[in-house]
Coordinates of C-alpha atoms in Angstrom, one line a residue:
X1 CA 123.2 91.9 -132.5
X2 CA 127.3 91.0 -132.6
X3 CA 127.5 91.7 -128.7
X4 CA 129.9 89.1 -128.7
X5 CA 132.4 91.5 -130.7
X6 CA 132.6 94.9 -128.3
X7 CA 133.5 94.8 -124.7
X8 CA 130.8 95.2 -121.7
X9 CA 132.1 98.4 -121.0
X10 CA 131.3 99.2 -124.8
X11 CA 127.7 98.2 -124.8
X12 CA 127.0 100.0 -121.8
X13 CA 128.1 102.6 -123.6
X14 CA 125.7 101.9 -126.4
X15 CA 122.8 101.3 -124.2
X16 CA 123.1 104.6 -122.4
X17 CA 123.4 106.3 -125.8
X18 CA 119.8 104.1 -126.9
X19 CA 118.1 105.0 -123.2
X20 CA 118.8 109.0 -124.8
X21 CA 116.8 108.5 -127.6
X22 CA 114.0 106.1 -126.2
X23 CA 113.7 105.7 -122.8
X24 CA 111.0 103.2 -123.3
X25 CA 112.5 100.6 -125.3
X26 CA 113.4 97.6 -124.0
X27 CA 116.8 96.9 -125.5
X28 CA 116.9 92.6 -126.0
X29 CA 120.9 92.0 -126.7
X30 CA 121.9 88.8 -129.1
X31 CA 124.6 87.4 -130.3
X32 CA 124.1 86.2 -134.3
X33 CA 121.1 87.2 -134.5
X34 CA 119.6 84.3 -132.1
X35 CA 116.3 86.4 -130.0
X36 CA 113.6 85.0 -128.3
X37 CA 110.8 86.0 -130.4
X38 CA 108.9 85.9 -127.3
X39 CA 110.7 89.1 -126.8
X40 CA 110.1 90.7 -129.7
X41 CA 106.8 89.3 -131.4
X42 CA 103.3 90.1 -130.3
X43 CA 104.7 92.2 -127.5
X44 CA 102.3 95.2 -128.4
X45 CA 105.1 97.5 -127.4
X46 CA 103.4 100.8 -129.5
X47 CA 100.6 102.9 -128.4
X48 CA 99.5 105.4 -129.2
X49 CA 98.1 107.0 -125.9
X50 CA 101.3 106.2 -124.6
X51 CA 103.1 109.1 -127.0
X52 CA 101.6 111.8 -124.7
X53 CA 104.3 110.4 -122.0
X54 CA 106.7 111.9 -124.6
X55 CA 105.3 115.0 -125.5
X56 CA 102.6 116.0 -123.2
X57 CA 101.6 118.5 -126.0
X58 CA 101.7 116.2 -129.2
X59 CA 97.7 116.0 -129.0
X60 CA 96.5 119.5 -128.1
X61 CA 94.6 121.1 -130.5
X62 CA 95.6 124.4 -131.0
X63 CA 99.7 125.9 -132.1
X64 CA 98.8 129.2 -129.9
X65 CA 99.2 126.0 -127.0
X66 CA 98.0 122.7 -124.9
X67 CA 94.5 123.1 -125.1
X68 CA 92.6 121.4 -122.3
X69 CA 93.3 117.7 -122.6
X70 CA 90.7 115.8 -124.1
X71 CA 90.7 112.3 -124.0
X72 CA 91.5 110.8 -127.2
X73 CA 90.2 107.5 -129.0
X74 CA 92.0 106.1 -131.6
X75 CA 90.6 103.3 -133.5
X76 CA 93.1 101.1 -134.4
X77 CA 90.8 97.8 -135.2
X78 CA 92.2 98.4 -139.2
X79 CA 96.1 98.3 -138.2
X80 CA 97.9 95.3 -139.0
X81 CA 101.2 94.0 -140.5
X82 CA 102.2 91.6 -142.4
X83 CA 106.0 89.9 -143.3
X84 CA 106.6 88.4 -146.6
X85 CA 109.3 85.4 -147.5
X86 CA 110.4 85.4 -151.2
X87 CA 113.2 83.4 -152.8
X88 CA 116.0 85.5 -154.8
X89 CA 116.7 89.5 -154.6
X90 CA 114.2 91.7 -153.7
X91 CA 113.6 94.8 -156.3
X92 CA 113.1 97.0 -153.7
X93 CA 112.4 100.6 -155.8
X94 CA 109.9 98.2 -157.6
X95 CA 108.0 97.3 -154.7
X96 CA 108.1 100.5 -153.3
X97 CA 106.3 101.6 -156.1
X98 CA 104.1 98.3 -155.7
X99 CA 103.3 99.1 -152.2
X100 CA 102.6 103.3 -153.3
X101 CA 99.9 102.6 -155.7
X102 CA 98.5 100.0 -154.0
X103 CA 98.2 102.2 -151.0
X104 CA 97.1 105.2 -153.6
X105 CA 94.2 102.7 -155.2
X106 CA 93.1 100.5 -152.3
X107 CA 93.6 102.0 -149.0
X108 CA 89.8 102.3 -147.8
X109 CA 89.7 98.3 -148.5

């Protein structure tokens, strides 16, 4: 967002610092806050088999070392997310607290 307020020469800058800490993501530029959602919505830009790209020994099964890989199924049928719209301030420390419990009471639903 705000590209319109540093120079090219300073978003390089910033996109070479980004490419550092994710070389994956796709960095989509905009100028008050005007995206294509297209670019950003239903893109299904996280998986989980892809992590192994960035550490080859995040799924090994043993801290003495990368065991022999086995190939890993995650089921991930029960993730979702959601957005909300409300009117007025947001309590956020309340919700928080919302969200805890009812994560604490009715995960397995």
């Amino acid at each position: 967002n705000k590209v319109d307020l540093v120079t090219p020469e300073a978003l390089d800058a910033l996109k070479e610092v980004i490419a550092t800490i994710n070389r994956f993501a796709t960095i989509v530029t905009c100028k008050r806050s005007e995206v294509d959602l297209s670019k950003i919505v239903g893109i299904s830009a996280f998986n989980v088999e892809r992590c192994v790209d960035l550490d080859p020994a995040l799924f090994g099964d043993s801290a003495d070392g990368p065991e022999p890989k086995k190939p890993k199924i995650h089921d991930l049928s029960m993730v979702s997310s959601c957005g909300i719209a409300i009117e007025g301030m947001l309590d956020v420390p309340k919700f928080n607290m919302f969200m805890a419990e009812l994560l604490q009471t009715r995960a397995a639903d």
